Short mmCIF file of C-alpha atoms in Angstrom, two decimals:
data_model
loop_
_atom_site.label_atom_id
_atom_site.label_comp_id
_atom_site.label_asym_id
_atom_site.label_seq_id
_atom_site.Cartn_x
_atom_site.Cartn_y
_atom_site.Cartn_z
CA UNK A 1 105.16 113.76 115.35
CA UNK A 2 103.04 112.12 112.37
CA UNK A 3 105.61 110.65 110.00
CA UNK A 4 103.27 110.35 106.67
CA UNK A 5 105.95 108.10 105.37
CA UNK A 6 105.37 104.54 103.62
CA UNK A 7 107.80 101.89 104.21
CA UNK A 8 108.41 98.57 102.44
CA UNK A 9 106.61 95.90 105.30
CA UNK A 10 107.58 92.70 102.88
CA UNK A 11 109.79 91.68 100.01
CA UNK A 12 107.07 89.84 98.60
CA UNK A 13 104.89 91.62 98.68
CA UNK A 14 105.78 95.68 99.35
CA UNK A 15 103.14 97.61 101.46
CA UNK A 16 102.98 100.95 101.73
CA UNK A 17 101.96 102.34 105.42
CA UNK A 18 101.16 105.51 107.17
CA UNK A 19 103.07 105.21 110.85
CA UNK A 20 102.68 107.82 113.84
CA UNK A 21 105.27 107.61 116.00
CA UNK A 22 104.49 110.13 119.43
CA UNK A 23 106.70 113.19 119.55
CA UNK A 24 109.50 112.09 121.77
CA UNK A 25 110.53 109.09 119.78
CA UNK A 26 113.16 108.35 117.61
CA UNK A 27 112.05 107.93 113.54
CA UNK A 28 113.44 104.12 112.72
CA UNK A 29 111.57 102.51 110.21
CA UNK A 30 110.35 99.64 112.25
CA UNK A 31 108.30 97.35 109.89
CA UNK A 32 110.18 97.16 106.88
CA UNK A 33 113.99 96.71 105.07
CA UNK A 34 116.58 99.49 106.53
CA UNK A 35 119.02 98.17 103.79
CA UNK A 36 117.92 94.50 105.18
CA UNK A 37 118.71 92.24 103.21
CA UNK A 38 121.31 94.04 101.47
CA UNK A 39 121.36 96.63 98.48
CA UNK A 40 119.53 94.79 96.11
CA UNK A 41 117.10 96.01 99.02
CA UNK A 42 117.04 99.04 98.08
CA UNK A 43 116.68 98.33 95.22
CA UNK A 44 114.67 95.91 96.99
CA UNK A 45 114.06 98.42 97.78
CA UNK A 46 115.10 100.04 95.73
CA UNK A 47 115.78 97.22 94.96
CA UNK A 48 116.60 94.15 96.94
CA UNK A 49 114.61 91.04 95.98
CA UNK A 50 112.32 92.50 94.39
CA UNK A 51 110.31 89.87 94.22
CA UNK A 52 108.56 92.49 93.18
CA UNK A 53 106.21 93.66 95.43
CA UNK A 54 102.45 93.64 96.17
CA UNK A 55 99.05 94.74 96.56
CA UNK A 56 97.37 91.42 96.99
CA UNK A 57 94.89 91.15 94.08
CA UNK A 58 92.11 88.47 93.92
CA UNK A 59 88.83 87.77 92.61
CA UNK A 60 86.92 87.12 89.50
CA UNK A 61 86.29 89.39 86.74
CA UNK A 62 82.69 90.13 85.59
CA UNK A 63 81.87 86.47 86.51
CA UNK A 64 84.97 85.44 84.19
CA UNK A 65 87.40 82.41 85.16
CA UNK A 66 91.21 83.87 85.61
CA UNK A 67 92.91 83.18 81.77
CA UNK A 68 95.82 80.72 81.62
CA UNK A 69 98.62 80.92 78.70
CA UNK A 70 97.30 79.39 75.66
CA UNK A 71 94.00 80.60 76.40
CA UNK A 72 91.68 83.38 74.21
CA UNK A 73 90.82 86.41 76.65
CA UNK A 74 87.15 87.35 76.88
CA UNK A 75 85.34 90.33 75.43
CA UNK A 76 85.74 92.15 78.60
CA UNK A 77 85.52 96.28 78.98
CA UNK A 78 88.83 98.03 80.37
CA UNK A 79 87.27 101.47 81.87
CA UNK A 80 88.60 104.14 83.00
CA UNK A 81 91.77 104.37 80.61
CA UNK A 82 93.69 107.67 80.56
CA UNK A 83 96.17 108.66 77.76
CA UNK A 84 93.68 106.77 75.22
CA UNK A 85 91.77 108.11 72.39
CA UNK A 86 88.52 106.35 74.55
CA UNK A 87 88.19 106.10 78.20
CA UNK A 88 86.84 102.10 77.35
CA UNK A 89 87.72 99.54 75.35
CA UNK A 90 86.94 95.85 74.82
CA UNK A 91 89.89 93.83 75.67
CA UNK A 92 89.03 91.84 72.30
CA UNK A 93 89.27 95.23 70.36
CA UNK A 94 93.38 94.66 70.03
CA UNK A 95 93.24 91.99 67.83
CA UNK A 96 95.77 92.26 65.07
CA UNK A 97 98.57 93.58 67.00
CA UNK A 98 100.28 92.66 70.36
CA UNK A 99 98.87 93.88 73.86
CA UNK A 100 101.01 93.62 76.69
CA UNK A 101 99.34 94.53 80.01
CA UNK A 102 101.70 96.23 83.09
CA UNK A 103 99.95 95.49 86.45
CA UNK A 104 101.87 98.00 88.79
CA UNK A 105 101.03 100.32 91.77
CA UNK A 106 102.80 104.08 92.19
CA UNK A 107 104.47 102.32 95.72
CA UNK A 108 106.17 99.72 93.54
CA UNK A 109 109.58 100.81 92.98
CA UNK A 110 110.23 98.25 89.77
CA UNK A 111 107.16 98.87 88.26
CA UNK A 112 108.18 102.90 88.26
CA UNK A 113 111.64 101.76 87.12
CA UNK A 114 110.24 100.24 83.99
CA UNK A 115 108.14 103.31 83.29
CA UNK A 116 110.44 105.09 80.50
CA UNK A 117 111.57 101.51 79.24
CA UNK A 118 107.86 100.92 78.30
CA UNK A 119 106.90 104.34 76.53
CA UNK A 120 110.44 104.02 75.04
CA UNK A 121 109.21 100.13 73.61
CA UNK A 122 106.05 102.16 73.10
CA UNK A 123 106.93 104.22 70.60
CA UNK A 124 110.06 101.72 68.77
CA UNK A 125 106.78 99.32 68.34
CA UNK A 126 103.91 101.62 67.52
CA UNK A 127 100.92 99.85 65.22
CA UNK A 128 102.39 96.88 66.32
CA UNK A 129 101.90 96.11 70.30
CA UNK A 130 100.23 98.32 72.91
CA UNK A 131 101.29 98.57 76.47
CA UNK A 132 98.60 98.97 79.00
CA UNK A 133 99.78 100.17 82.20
CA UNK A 134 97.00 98.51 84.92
CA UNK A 135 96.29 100.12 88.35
CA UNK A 136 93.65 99.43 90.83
CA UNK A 137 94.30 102.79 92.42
CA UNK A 138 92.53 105.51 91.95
CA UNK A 139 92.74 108.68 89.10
CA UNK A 140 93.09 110.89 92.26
CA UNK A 141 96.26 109.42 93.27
CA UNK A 142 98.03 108.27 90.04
CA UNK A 143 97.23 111.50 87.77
CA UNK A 144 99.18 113.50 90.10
CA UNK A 145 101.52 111.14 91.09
CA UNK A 146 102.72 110.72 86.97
CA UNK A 147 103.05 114.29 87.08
CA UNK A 148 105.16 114.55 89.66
CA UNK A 149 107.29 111.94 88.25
CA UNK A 150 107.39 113.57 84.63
CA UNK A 151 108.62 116.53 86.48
CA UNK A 152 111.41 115.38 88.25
CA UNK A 153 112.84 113.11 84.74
CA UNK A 154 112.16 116.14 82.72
CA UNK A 155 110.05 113.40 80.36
CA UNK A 156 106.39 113.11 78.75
CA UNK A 157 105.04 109.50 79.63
CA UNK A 158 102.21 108.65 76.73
CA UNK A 159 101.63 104.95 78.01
CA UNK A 160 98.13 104.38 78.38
CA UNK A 161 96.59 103.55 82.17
CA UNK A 162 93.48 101.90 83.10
CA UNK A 163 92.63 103.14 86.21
CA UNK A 164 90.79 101.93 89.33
CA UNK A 165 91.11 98.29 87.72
CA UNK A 166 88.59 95.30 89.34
CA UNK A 167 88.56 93.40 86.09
CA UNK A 168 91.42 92.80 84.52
CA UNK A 169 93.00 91.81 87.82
CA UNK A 170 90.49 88.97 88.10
CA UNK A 171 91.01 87.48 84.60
CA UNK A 172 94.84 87.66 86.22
CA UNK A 173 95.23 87.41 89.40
CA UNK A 174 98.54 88.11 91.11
CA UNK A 175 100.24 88.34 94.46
CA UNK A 176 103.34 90.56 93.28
CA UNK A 177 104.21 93.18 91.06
CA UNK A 178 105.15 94.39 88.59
CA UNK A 179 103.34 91.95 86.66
CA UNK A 180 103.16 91.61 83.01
CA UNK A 181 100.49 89.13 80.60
CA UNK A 182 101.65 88.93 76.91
CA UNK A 183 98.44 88.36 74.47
CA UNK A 184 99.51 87.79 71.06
CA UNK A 185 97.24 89.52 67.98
CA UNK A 186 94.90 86.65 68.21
CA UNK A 187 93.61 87.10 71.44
CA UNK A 188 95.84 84.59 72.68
CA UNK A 189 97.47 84.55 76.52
CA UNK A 190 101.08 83.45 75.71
CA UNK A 191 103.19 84.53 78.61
CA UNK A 192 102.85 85.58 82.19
CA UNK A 193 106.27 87.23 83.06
CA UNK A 194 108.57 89.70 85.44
CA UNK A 195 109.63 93.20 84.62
CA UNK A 196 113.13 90.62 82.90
CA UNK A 197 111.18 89.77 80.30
CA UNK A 198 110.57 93.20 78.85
CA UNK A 199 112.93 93.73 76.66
CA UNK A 200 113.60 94.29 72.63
CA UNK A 201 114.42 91.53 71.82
CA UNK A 202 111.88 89.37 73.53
CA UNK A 203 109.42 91.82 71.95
CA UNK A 204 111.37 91.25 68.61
CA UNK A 205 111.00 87.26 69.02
CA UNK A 206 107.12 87.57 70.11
CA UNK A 207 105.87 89.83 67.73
CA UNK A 208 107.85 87.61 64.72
CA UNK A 209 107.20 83.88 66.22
CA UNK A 210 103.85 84.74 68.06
CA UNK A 211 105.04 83.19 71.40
CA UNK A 212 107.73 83.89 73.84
CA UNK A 213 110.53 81.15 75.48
CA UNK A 214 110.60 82.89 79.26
CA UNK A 215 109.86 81.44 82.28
CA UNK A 216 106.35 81.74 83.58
CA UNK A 217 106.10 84.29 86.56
CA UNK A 218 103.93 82.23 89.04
CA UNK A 219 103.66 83.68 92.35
CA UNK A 220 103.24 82.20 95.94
CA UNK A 221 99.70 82.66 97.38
CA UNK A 222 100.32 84.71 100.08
CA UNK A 223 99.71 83.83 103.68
CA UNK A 224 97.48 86.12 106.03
CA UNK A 225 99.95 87.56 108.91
CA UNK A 226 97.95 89.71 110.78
CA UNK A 227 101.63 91.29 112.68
CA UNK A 228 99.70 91.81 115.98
CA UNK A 229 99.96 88.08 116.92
CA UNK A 230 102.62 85.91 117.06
CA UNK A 231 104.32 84.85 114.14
CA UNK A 232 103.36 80.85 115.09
CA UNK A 233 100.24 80.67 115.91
CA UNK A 234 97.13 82.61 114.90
CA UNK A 235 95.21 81.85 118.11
CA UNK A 236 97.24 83.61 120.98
CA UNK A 237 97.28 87.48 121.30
CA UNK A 238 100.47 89.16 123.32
CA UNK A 239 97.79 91.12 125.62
CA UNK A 240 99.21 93.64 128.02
CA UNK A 241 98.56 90.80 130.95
CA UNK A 242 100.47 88.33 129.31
CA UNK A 243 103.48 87.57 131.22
CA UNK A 244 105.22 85.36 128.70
CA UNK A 245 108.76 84.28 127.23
CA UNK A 246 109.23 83.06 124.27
CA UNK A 247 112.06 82.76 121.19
CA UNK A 248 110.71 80.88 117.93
CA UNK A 249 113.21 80.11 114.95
CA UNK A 250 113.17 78.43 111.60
CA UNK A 251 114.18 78.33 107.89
CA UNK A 252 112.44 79.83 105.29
CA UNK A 253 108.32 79.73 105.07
CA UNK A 254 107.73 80.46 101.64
CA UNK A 255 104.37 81.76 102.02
CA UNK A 256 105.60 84.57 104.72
CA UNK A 257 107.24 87.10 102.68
CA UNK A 258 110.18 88.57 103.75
CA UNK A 259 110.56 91.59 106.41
CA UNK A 260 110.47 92.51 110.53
CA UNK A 261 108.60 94.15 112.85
CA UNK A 262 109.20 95.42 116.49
CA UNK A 263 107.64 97.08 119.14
CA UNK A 264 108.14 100.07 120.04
CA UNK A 265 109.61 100.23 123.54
CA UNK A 266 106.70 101.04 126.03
CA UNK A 267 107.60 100.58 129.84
CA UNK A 268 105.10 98.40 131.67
CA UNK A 269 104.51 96.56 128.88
CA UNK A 270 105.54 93.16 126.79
CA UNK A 271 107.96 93.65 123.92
CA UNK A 272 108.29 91.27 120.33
CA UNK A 273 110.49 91.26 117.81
CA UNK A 274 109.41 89.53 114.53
CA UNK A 275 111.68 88.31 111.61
CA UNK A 276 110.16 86.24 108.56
CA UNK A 277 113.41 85.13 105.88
CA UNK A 278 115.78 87.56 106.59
CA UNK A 279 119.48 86.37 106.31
CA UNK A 280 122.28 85.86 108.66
CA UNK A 281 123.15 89.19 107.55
CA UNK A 282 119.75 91.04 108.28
CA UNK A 283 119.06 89.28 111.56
CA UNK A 284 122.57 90.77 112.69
CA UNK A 285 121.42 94.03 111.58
CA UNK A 286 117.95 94.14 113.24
CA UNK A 287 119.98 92.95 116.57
CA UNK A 288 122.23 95.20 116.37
CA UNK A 289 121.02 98.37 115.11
CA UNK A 290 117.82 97.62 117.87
CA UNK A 291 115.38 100.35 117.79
CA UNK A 292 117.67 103.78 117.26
CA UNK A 293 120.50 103.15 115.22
CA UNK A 294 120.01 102.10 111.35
CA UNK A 295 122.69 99.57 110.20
CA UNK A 296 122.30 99.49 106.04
CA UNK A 297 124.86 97.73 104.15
CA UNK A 298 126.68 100.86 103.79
CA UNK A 299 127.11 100.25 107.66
CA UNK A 300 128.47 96.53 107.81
CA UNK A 301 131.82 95.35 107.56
CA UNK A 302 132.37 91.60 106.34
CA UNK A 303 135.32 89.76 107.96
CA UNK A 304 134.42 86.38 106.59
CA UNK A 305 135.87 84.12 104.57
CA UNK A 306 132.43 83.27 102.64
CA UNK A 307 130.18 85.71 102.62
CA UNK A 308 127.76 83.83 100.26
CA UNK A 309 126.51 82.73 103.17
CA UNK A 310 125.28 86.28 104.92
CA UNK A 311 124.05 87.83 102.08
CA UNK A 312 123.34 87.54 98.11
CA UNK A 313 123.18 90.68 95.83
CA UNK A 314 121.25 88.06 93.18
CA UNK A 315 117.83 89.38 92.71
CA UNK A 316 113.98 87.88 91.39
CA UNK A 317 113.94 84.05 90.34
CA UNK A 318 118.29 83.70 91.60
CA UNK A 319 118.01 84.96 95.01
CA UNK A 320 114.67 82.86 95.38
CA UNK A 321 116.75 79.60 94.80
CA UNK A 322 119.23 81.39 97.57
CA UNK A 323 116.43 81.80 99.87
CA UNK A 324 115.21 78.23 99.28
CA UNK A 325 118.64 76.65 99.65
CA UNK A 326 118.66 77.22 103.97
CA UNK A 327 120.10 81.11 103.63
CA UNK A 328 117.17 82.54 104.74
CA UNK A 329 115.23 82.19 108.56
CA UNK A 330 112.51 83.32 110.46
CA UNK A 331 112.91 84.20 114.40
CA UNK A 332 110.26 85.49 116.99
CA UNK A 333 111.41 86.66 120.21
CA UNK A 334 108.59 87.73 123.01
CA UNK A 335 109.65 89.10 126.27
CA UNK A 336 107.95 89.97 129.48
CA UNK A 337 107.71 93.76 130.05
CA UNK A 338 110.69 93.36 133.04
CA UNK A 339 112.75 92.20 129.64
CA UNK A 340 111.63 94.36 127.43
CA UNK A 341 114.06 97.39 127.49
CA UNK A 342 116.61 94.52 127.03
CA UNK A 343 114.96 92.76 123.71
CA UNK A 344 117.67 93.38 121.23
CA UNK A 345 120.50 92.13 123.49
CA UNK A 346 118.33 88.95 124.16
CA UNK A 347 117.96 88.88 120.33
CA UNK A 348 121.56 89.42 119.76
CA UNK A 349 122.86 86.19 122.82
CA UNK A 350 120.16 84.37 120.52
CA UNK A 351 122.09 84.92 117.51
CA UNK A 352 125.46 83.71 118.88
CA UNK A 353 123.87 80.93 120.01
CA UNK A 354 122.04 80.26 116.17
CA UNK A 355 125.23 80.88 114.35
CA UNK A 356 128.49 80.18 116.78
CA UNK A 357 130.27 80.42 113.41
CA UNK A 358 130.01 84.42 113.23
CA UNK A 359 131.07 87.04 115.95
CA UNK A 360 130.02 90.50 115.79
CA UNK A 361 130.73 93.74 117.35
CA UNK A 362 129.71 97.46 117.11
CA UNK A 363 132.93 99.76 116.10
CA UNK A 364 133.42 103.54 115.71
CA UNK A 365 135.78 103.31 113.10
CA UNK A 366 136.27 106.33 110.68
CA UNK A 367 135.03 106.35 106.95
CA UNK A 368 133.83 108.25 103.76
CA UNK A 369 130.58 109.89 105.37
CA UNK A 370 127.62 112.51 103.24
CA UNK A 371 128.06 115.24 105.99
CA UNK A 372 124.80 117.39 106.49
CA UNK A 373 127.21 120.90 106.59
CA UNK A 374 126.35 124.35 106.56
CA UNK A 375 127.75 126.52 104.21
CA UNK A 376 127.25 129.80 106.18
CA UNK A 377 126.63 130.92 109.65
CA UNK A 378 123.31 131.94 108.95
CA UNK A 379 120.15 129.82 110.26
CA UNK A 380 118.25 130.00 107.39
CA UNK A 381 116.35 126.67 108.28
CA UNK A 382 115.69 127.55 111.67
CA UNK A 383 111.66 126.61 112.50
CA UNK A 384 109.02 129.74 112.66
CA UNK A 385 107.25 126.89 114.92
CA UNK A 386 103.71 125.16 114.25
CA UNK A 387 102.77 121.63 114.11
CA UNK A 388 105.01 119.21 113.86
CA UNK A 389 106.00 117.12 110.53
CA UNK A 390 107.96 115.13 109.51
CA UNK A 391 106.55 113.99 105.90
CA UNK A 392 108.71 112.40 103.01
CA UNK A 393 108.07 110.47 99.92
CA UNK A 394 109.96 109.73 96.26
CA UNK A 395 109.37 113.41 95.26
CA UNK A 396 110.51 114.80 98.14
CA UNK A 397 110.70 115.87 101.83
CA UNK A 398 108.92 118.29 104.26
CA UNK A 399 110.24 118.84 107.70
CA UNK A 400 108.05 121.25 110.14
CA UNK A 401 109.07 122.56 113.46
CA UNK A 402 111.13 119.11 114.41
CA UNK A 403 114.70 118.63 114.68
CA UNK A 404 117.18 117.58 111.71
CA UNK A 405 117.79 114.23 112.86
CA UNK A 406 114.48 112.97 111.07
CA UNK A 407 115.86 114.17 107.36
CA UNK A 408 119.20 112.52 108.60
CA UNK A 409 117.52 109.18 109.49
CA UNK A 410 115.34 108.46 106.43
CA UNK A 411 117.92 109.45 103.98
CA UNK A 412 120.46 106.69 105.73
CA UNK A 413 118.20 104.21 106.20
CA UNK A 414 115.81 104.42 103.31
CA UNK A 415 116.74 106.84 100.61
CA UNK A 416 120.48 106.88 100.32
CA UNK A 417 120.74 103.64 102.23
CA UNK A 418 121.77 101.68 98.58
CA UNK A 419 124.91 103.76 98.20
CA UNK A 420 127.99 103.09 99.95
CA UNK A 421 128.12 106.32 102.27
CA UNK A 422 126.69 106.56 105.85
CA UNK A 423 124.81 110.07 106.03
CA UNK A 424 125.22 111.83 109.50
CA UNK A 425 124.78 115.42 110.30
CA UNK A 426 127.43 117.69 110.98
CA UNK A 427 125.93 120.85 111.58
CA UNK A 428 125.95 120.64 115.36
CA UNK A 429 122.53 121.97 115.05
CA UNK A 430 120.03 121.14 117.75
CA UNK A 431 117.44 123.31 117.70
CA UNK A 432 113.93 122.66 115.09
CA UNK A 433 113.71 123.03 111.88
CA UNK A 434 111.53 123.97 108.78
CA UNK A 435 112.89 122.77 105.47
CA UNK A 436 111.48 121.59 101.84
CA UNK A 437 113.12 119.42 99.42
CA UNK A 438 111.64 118.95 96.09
CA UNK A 439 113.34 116.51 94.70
CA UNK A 440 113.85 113.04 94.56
CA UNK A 441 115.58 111.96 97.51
CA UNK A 442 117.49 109.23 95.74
CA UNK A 443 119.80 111.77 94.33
CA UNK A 444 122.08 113.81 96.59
CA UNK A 445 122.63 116.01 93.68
CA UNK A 446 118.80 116.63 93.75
CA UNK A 447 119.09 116.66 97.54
CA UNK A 448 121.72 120.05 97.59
CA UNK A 449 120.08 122.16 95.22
CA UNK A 450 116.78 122.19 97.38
CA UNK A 451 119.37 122.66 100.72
CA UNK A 452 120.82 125.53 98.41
CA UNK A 453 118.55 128.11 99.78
CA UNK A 454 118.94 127.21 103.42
CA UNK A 455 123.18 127.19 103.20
CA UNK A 456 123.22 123.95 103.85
CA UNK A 457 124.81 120.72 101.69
CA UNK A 458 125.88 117.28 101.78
CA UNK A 459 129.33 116.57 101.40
CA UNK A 460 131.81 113.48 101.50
CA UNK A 461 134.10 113.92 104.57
CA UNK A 462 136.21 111.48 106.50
CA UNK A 463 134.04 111.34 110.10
CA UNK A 464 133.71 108.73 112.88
CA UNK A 465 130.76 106.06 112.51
CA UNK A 466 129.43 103.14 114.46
CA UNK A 467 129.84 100.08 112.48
CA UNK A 468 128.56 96.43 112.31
CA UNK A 469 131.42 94.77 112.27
CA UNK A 470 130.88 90.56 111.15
CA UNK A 471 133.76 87.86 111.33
CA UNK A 472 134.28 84.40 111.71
CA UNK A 473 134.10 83.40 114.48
CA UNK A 474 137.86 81.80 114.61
CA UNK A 475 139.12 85.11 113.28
CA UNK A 476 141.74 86.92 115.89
CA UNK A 477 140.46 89.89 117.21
#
């Protein structure tokens, strides 16, 4: 089964990944957030500290030095520019009104957020400031990919994009995104912000005082983690002959990101789980939820007197100063391949022993549930066979002669993760399956009218689910 589906790897920054899992598995998003930390990862992930997500971006423009606030910009060209009465421009050439340049990727989830926003600010300020929207992917990808997304909002996006970007990324260089440089109508560098700071009235203050009163967006260099080695050391390999045990754990480390990675269970061989600044709340998850069974926050139950201390909904420059303030930790757990069908209960006796202050328990305990239900007896979706594929993005899903359970598992652990319903299927259907959803998969509304022509729906019903279950410790069971 090729999954052709990109999941977020860090928090800071977000990577977007192709991963084939072999036919017989399981689909778990296993490098990424599956509602870890907690919703404002999903929106991390859709949200969830967005520290605001990456495509590391280095080097020097055209021989230029990068451009610090207060600072003219050069005469540089910006090529390739779409929606533009030329394809290239001098970055000098907007003198007399504002420029405000958007560095953003189509896998950043903010910077597609603030999309409308800026061709709405667009058009209030016309004559007066000019968003350009800066890529350093391709025309290929993004052309069709701004279709697709003026399709589904029913919208006409007129913001100008330069694409394939080497420059301007070098006179600014950046380790997260979205990322936005104000230049006033001198030429002038004057602020270096977040996705915040774009707003009317900061545009209002800028374009009347020339400068803007925001906190400068600086980001953490970040660290080469090359996931195949250890977390602590960049000199020892876990080779197949390696018989070793080993559990690492720490506070935050800045320069890591945020995120996990396992292995995918393979007898005969060693086994790692890898955490870098997940809270108490995510490590419990990861333990718990192990390699089959996705635990977002619609799946956790908080019996705790503080929960400030599991989890923060705060997102950007707030849940930082969370992170920095000991809420955050990084864990490593290798284990011999005897061990390794065993990891996650070794990770979850490490836990208890971490944080005696917190007991927690798996429960079937019945709740508000989207139910995957058929609306007739027909078998509309059943598969006409092939290839299997399972293939899903933003826009959409594709399932191919392979069983429901995939659509089921990236819509609770990904897509619908953020909202507070655990999606489970209840069509008691096990053979495979061809369907086609075009639409965004945020949306269940979206989600039903492509299931429309297979008699299928999703639909809130009271059913049975496994929950995580976290109390204090001193609470009575």
């Amino acid at each position: 089964m090729k999954l052709k589906i990109g999941f977020p790897e860090l928090l800071l920054p977000f990577r977007k990944q192709n991963i084939t899992l072999k036919k017989s598995t399981v689909i778990r998003k296993n490098d990424h957030f599956s509602g870890l930390p907690e919703p404002h990862a999903l929106a991390l992930l859709l949200l969830w500290f967005i520290v605001f997500l990456l495509g590391i971006r280095n080097g020097r423009a055209q021989g230029a030095e990068p451009v610090k606030i207060g600072q003219l910009v050069p005469g540089v060209t910006i090529s390739n520019l779409v929606n533009y009465p030329s394809t290239n421009v001098r970055l000098t050439d907007f003198k007399g009104k504002a420029l405000i340049l958007d560095f953003w990727a189509t896998w950043c989830s903010p910077c597609i957020a603030m999309i409308p926003l800026m061709d709405s600010l667009q058009q209030q300020y016309s004559g007066r400031l000019q968003f350009i929207s800066v890529t350093d992917q391709p025309g290929e990808l993004v052309i069709p990919f701004m279709k697709k997304l003026e399709r589904q909002k029913n919208a006409h996006y007129r913001l100008p994009i330069a694409l394939n970007d080497k420059v301007l990324s070098g006179l600014f260089p950046h380790t997260t995104l979205p990322h936005y440089v104000w230049i006033d109508g001198k030429g002038v560098v004057r602020a270096i912000t977040d996705q915040f700071a774009i707003t009317s009235s900061n545009i209002d203050a800028f374009l009347k005082e020339g400068i803007l009163s925001v906190d400068e967006k600086k980001d953490v260099p970040v660290m080469t983690y090359d996931r195949r080695l250890p977390l602590f050391t960049d000199k020892i390999a876990l080779l197949d002959s390696v018989k070793k045990y080993q559990t690492i754990f720490s506070g935050f480390v800045e320069a890591l990101g945020g995120g996990y990675h396992f292995d995918l269970y393979e007898p005969g061989k060693p086994r790692r789980v890898t955490v870098r600044n997940l809270p108490i709340s995510g490590l419990f998850r990861l333990a718990y939820g192990g390699q089959y069974r996705s635990l977002g926050d619609h799946k956790v139950i908080y019996k705790v007197k503080d929960t400030s201390q599991l989890n923060n909904s705060a997102v950007g420059a707030a849940y930082e100063a969370w992170m920095r303030q000991g809420h955050v930790f990084c864990y490593e757990l290798i284990v011999p391949s005897a061990q390794a069908p065993h990891i996650f209960e070794i990770m979850q006796g490490d836990l208890k022993r971490f944080f005696p202050q917190y007991r927690a328990e798996i429960k079937k305990l019945d709740r508000q549930c989207l139910v995957l239900t058929r609306t007739s007896a027909l078998e509309k979706f059943k598969s006409n066979g092939g290839t299997s594929l399972a293939q899903a993005d933003k826009f959409g899903f594709e399932l191919t002669n392979a069983t429901l359970d995939y659509l089921i598992v990236q819509l609770d652990s990904f897509y619908l993760s953020n909202q507070p319903y655990p999606v489970i299927d209840g069509t008691g259907y096990t053979g495979k399956a061809d369907l086609n959803i075009d639409g965004s998969l945020s949306s269940v509304e979206a989600i039903n009218k492509s299931l429309e022509k297979y008699d299928l729906r999703f639909e809130l019903k009271t059913a049975p689910v496994e929950m995580l279950v976290i109390s204090d410790a001193d609470t009575p069971l």
